[in-house]
mmCIF file with all atom_site columns, C-alpha atoms in Angstrom:
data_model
loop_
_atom_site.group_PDB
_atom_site.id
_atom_site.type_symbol
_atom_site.label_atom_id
_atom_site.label_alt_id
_atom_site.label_comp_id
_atom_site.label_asym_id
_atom_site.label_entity_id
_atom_site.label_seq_id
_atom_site.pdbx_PDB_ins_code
_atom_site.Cartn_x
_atom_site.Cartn_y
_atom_site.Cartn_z
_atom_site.occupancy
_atom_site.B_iso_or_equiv
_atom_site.pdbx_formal_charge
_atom_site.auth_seq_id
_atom_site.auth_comp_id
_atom_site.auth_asym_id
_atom_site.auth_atom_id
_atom_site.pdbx_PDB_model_num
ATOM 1   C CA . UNK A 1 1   ? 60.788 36.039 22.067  1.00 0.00 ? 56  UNK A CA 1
ATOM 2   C CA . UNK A 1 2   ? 63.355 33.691 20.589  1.00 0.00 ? 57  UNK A CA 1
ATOM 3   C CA . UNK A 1 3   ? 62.802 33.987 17.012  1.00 0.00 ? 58  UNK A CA 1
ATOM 4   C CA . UNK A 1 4   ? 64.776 31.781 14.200  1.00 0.00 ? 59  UNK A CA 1
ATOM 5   C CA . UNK A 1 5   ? 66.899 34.280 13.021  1.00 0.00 ? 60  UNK A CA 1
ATOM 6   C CA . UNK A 1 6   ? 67.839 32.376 9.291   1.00 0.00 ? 61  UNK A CA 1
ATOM 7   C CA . UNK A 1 7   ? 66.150 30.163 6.346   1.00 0.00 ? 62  UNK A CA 1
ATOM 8   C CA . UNK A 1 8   ? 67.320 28.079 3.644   1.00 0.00 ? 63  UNK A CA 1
ATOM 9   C CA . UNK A 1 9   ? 65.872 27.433 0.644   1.00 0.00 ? 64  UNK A CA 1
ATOM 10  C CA . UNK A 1 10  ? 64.121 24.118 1.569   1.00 0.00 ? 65  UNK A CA 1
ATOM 11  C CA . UNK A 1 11  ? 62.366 26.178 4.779   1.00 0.00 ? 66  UNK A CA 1
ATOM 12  C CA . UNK A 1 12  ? 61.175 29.212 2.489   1.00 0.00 ? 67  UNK A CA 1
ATOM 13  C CA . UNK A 1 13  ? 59.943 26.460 0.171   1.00 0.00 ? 68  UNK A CA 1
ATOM 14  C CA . UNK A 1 14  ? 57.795 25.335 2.482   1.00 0.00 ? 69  UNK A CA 1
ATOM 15  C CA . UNK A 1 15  ? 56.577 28.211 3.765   1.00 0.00 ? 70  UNK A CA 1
ATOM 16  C CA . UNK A 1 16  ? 55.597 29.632 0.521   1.00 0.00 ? 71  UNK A CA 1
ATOM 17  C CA . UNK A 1 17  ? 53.471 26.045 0.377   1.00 0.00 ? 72  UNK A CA 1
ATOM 18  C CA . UNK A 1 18  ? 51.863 26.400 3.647   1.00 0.00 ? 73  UNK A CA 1
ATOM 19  C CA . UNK A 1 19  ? 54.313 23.133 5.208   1.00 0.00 ? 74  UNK A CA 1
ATOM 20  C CA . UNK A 1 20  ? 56.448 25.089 7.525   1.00 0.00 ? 75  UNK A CA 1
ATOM 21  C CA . UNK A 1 21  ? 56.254 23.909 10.825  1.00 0.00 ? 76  UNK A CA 1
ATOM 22  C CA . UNK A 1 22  ? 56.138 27.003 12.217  1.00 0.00 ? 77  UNK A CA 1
ATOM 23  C CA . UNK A 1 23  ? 52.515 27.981 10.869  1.00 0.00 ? 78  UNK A CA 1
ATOM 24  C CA . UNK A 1 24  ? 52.553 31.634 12.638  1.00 0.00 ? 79  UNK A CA 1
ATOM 25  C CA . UNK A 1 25  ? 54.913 32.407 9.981   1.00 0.00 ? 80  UNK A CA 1
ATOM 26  C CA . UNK A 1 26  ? 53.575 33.748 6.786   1.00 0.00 ? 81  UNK A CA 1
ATOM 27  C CA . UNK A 1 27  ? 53.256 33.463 3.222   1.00 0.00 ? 82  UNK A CA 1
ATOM 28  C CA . UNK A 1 28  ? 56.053 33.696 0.536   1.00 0.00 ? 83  UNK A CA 1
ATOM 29  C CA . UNK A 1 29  ? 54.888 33.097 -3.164  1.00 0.00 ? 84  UNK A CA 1
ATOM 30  C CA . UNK A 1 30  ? 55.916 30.117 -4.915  1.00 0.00 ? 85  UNK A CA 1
ATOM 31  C CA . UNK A 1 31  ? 58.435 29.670 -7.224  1.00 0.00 ? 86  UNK A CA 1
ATOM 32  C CA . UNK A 1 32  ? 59.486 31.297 -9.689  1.00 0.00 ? 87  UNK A CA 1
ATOM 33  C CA . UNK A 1 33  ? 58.101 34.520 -8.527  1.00 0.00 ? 88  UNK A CA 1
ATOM 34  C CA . UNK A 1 34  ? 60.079 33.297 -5.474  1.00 0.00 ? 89  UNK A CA 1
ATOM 35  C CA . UNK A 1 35  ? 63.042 35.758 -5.227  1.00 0.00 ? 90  UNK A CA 1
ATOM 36  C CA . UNK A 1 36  ? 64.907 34.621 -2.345  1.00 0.00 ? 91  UNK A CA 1
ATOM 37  C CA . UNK A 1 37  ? 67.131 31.212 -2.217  1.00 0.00 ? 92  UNK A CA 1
ATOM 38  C CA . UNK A 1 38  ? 68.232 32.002 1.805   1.00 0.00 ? 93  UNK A CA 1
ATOM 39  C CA . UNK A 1 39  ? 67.762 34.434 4.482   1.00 0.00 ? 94  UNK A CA 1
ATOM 40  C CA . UNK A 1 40  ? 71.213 34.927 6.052   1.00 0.00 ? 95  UNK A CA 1
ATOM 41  C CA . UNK A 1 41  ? 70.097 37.131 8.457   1.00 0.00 ? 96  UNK A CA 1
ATOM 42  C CA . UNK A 1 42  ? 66.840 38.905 10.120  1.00 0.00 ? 97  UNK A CA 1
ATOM 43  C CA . UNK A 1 43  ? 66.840 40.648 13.353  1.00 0.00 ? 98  UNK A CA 1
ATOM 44  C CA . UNK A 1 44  ? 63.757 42.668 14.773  1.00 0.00 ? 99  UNK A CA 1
ATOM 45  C CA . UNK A 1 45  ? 66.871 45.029 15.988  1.00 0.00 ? 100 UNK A CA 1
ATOM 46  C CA . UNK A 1 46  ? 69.830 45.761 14.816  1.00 0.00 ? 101 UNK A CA 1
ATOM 47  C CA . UNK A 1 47  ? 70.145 47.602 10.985  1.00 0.00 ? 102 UNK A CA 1
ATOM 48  C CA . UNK A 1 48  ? 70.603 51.324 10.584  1.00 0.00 ? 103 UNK A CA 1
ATOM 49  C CA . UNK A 1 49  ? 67.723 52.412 12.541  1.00 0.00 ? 104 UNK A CA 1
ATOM 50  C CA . UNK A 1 50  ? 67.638 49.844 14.962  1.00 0.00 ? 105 UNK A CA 1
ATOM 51  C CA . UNK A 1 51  ? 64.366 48.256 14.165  1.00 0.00 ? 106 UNK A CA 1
ATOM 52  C CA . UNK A 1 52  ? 65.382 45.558 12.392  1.00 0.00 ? 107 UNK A CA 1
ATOM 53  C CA . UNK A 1 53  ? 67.812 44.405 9.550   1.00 0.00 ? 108 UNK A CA 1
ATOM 54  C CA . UNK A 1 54  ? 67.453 41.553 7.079   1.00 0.00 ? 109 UNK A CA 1
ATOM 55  C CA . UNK A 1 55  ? 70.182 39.936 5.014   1.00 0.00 ? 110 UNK A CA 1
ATOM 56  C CA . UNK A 1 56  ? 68.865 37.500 1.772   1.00 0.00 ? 111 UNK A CA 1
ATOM 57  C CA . UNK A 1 57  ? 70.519 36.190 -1.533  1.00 0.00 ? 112 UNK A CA 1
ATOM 58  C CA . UNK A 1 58  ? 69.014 34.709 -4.787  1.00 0.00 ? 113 UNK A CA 1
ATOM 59  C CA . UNK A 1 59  ? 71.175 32.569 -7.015  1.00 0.00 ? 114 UNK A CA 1
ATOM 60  C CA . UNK A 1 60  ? 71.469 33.454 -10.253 1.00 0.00 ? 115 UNK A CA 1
ATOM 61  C CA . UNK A 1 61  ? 71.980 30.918 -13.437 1.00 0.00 ? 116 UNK A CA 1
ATOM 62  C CA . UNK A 1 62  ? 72.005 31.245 -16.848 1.00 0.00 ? 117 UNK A CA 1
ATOM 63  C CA . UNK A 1 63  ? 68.636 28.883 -16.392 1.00 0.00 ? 118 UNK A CA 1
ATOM 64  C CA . UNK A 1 64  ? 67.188 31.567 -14.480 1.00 0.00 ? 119 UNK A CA 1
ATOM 65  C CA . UNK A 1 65  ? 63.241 32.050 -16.307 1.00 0.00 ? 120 UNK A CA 1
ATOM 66  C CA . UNK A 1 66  ? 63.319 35.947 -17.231 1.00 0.00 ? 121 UNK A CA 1
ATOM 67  C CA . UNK A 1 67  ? 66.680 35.711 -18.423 1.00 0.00 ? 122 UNK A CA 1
ATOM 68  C CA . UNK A 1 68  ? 64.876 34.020 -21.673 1.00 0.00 ? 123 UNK A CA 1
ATOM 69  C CA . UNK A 1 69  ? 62.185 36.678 -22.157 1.00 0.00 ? 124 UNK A CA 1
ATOM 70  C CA . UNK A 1 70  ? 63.982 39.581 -20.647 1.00 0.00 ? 125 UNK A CA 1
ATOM 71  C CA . UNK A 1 71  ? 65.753 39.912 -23.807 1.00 0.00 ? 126 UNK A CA 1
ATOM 72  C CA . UNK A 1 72  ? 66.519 38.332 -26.387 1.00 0.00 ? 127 UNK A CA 1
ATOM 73  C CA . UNK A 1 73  ? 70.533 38.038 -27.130 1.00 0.00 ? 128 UNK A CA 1
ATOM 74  C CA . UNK A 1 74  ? 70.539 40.553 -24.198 1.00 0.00 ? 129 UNK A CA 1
ATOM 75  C CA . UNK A 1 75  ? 69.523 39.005 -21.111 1.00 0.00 ? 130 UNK A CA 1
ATOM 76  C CA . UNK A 1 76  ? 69.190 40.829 -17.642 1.00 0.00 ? 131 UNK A CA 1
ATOM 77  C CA . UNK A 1 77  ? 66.754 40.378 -14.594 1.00 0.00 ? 132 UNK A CA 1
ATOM 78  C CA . UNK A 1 78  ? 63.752 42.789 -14.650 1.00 0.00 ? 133 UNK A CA 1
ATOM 79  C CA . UNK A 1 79  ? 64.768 45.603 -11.729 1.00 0.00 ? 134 UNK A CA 1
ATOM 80  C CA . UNK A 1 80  ? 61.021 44.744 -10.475 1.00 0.00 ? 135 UNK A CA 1
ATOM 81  C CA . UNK A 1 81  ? 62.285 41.438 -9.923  1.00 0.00 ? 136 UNK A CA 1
ATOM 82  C CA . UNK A 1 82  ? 64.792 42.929 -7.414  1.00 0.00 ? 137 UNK A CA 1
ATOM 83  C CA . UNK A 1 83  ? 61.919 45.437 -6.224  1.00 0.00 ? 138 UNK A CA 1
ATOM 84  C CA . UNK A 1 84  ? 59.968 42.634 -5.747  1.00 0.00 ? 139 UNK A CA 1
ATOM 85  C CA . UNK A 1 85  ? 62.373 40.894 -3.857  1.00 0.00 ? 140 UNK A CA 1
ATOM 86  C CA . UNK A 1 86  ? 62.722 43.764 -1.478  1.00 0.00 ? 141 UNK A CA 1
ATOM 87  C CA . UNK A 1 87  ? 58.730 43.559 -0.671  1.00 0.00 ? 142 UNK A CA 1
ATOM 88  C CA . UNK A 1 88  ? 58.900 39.788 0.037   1.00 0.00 ? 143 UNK A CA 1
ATOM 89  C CA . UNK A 1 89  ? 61.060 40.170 2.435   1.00 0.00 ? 144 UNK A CA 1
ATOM 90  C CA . UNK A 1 90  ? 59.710 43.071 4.373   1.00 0.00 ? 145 UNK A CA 1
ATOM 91  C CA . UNK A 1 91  ? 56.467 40.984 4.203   1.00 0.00 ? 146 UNK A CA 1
ATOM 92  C CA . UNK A 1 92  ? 57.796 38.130 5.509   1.00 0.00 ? 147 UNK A CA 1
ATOM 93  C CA . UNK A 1 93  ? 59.510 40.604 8.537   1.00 0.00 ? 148 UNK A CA 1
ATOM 94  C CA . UNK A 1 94  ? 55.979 41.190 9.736   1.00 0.00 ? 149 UNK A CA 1
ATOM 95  C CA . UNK A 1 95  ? 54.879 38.261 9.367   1.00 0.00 ? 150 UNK A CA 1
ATOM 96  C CA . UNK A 1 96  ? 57.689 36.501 10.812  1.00 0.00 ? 151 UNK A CA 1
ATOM 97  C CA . UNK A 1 97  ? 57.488 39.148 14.210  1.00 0.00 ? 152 UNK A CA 1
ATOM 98  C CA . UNK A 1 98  ? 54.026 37.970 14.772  1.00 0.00 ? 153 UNK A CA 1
ATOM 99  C CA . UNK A 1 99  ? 51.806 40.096 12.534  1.00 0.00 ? 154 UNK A CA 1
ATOM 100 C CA . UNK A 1 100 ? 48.860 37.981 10.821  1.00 0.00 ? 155 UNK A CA 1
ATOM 101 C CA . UNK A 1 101 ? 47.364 38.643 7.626   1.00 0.00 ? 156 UNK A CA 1
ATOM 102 C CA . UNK A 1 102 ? 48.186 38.780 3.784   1.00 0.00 ? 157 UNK A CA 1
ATOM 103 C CA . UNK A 1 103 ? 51.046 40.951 2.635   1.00 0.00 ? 158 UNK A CA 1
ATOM 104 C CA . UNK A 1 104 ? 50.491 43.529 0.190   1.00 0.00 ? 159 UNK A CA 1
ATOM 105 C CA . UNK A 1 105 ? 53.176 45.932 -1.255  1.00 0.00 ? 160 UNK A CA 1
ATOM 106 C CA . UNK A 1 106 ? 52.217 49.256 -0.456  1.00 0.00 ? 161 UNK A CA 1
ATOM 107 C CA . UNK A 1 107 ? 54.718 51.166 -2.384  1.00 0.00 ? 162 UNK A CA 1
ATOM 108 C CA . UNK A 1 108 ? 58.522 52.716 -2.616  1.00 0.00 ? 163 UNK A CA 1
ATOM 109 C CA . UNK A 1 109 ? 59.477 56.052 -2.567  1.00 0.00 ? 164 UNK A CA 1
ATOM 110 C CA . UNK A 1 110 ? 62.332 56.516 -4.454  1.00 0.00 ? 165 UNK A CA 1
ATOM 111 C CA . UNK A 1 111 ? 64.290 53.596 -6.305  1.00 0.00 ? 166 UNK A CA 1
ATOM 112 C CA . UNK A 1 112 ? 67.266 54.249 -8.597  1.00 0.00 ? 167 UNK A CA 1
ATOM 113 C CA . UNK A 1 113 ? 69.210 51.093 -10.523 1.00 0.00 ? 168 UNK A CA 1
ATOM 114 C CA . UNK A 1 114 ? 73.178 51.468 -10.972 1.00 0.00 ? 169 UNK A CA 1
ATOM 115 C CA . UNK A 1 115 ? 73.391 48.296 -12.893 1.00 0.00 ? 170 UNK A CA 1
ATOM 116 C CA . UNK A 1 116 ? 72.219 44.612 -14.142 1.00 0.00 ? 171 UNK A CA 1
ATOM 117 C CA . UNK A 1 117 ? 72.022 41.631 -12.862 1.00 0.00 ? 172 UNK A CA 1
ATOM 118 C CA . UNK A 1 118 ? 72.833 39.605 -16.035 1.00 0.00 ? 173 UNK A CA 1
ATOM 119 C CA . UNK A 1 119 ? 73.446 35.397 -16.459 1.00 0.00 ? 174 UNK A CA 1
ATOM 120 C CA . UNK A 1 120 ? 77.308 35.331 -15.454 1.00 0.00 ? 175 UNK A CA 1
ATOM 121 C CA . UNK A 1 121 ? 76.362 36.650 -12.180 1.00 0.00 ? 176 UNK A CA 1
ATOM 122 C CA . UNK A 1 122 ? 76.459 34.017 -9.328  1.00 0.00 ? 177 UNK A CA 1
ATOM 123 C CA . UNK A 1 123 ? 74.414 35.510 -6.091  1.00 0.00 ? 178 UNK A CA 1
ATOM 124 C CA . UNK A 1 124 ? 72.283 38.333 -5.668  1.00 0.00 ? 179 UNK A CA 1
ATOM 125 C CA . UNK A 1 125 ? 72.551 39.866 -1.943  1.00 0.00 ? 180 UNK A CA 1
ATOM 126 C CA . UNK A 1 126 ? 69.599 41.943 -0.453  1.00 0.00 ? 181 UNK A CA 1
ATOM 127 C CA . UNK A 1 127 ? 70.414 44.170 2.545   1.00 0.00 ? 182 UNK A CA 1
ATOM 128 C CA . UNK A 1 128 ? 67.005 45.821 3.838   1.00 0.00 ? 183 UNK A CA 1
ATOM 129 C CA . UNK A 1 129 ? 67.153 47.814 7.279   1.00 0.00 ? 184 UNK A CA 1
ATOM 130 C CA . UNK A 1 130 ? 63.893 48.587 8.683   1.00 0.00 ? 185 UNK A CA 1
ATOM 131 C CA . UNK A 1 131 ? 63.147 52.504 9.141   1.00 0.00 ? 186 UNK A CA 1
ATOM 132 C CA . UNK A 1 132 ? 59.634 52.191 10.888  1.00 0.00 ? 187 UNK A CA 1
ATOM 133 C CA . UNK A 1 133 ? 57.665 49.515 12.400  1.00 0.00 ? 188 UNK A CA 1
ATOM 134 C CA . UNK A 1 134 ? 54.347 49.311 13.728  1.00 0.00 ? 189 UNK A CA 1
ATOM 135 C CA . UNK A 1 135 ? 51.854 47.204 14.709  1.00 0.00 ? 190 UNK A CA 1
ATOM 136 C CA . UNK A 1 136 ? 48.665 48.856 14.981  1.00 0.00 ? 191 UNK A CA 1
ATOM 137 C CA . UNK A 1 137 ? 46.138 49.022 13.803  1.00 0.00 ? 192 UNK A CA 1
ATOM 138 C CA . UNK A 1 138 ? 47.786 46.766 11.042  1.00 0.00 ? 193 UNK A CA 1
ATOM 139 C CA . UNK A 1 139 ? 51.639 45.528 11.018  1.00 0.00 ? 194 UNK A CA 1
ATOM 140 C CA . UNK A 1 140 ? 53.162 47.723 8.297   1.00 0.00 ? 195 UNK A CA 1
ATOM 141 C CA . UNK A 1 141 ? 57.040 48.436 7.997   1.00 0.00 ? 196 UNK A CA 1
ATOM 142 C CA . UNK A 1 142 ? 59.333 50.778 6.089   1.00 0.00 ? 197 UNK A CA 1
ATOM 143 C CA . UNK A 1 143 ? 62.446 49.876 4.615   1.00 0.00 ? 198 UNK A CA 1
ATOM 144 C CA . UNK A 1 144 ? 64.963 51.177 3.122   1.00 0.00 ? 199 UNK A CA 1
ATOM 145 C CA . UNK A 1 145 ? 67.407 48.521 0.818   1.00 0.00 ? 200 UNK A CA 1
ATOM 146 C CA . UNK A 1 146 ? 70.044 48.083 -1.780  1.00 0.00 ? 201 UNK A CA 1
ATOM 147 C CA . UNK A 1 147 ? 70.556 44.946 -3.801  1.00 0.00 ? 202 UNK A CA 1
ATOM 148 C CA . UNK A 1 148 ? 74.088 43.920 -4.367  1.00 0.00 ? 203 UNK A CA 1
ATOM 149 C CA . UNK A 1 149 ? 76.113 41.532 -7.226  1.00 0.00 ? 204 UNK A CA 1
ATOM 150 C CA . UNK A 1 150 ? 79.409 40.527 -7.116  1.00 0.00 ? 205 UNK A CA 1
ATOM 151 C CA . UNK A 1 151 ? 79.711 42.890 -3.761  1.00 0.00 ? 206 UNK A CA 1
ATOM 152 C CA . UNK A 1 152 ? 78.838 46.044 -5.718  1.00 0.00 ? 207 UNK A CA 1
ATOM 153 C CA . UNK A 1 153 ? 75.641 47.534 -4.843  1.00 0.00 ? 208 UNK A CA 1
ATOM 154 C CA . UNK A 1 154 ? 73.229 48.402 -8.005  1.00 0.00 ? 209 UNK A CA 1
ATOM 155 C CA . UNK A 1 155 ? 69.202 48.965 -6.414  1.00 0.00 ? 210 UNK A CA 1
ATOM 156 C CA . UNK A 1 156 ? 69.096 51.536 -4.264  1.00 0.00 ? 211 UNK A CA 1
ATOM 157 C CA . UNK A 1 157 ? 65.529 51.987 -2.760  1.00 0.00 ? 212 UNK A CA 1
ATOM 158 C CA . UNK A 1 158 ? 64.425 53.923 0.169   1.00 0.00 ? 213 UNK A CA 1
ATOM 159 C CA . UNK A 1 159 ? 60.974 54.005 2.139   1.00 0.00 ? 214 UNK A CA 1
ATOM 160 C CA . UNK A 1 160 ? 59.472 50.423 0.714   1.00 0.00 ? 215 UNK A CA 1
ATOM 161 C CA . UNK A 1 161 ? 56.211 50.213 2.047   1.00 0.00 ? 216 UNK A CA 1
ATOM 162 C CA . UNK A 1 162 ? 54.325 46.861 2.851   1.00 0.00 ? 217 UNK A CA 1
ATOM 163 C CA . UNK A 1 163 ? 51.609 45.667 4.968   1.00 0.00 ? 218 UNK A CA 1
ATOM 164 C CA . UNK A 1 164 ? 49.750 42.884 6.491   1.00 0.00 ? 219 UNK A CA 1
ATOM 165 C CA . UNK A 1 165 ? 45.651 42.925 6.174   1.00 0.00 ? 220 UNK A CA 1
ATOM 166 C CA . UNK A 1 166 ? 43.441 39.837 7.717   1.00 0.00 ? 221 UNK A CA 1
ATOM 167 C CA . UNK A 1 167 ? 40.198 40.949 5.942   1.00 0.00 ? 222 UNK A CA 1
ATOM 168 C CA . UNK A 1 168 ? 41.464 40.412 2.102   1.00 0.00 ? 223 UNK A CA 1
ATOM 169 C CA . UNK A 1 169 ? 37.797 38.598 0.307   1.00 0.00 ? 224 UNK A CA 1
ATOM 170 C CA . UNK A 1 170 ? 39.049 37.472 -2.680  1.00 0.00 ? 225 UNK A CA 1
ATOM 171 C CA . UNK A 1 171 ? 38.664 34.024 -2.192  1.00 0.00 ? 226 UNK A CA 1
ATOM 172 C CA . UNK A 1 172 ? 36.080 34.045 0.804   1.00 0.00 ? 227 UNK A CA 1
ATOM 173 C CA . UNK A 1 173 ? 33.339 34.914 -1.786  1.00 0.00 ? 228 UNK A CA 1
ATOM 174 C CA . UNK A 1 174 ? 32.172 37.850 -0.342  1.00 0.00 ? 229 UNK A CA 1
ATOM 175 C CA . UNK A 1 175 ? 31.822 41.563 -1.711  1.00 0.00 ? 230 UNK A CA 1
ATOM 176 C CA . UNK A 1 176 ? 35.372 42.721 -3.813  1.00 0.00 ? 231 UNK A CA 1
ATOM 177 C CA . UNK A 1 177 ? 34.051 46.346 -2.551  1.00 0.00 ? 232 UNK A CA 1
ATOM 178 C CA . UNK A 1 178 ? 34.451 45.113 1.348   1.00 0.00 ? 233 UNK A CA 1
ATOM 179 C CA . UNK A 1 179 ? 37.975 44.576 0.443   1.00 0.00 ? 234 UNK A CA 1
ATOM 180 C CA . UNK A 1 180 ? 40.044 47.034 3.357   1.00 0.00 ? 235 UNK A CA 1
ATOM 181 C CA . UNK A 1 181 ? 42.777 47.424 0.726   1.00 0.00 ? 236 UNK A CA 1
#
């Protein structure tokens, strides 16, 4: 399959509104829990394991929303910002290689933060290389990923978790307890 293999800002836009033309490919959340201004990169090969690689950055402004609650006179992006980050992307993997369904971070193993990303900073650059992969029963992958400013890697997280489920209820009305996750 010959997949599109980058995105700009404008095409995650409107994918996280539902407007891509490409409707196989799946939801992002809107801005500004949107974490991710391009997709350089993503490859369903390739990365350290050879099941897939993805390369992403965010901009970063002094305008940026948590940098005027997160603190004051001290400003730095929440590291679950980042995490988060991470997850949308290895949501938007599955979705993107054909899985269907709602993505739904499953968890991280082991995360460690060697810095801040603070105002003066100009990009953030995600690097996530897919450790597992599979499609059945559900699409679920595994990541491991590191989060970069000003070329200097600071997030360090291995084993990310996230899936895909096509049964979610919420907004079907029916039974919260049927939920399969």
């Amino acid at each position: 399959m010959n997949l599109k293999s980058s995105f700009n800002k404008k095409e995650l836009l409107e994918i996280a509104k539902g407007q891509f033309a490409d409707k196989s490919i799946g939801k992002l959340p809107l801005p500004p829990m949107l974490m991710i201004d391009r997709i350089i990169k993503i490859s369903e090969i390739n990365g350290n394991y050879g099941k897939g690689y993805i390369e992403a950055e965010l901009d970063i402004s002094e305008n940026n929303w948590f940098f005027e609650c997160h603190f004051k006179n001290d400003p730095v992006m929440p590291g679950c910002l980042g995490l988060d980050g991470f997850w949308q992307l290895i949501g938007f993997f599955l979705s993107w290689s054909g899985g269907k369904g709602r993505g739904r971070a499953l968890g991280v193993k082991e995360l460690k933060f060697k810095g801040q990303v603070r105002p003066y900073h100009k990009t953030v650059k995600y690097t996530i290389h897919i450790r597992k992969f599979i499609k059945r029963p559900t699409f679920m992958a595994w990541g491991d990923a590191s989060l970069s400013v000003e070329n200097k890697e600071i997030y360090f997280a291995k084993d990310l978790q996230v899936g895909l489920f096509e049964k979610l209820v919420w907004d079907t009305g029916m039974d919260p307890s049927l939920d399969p996750f």
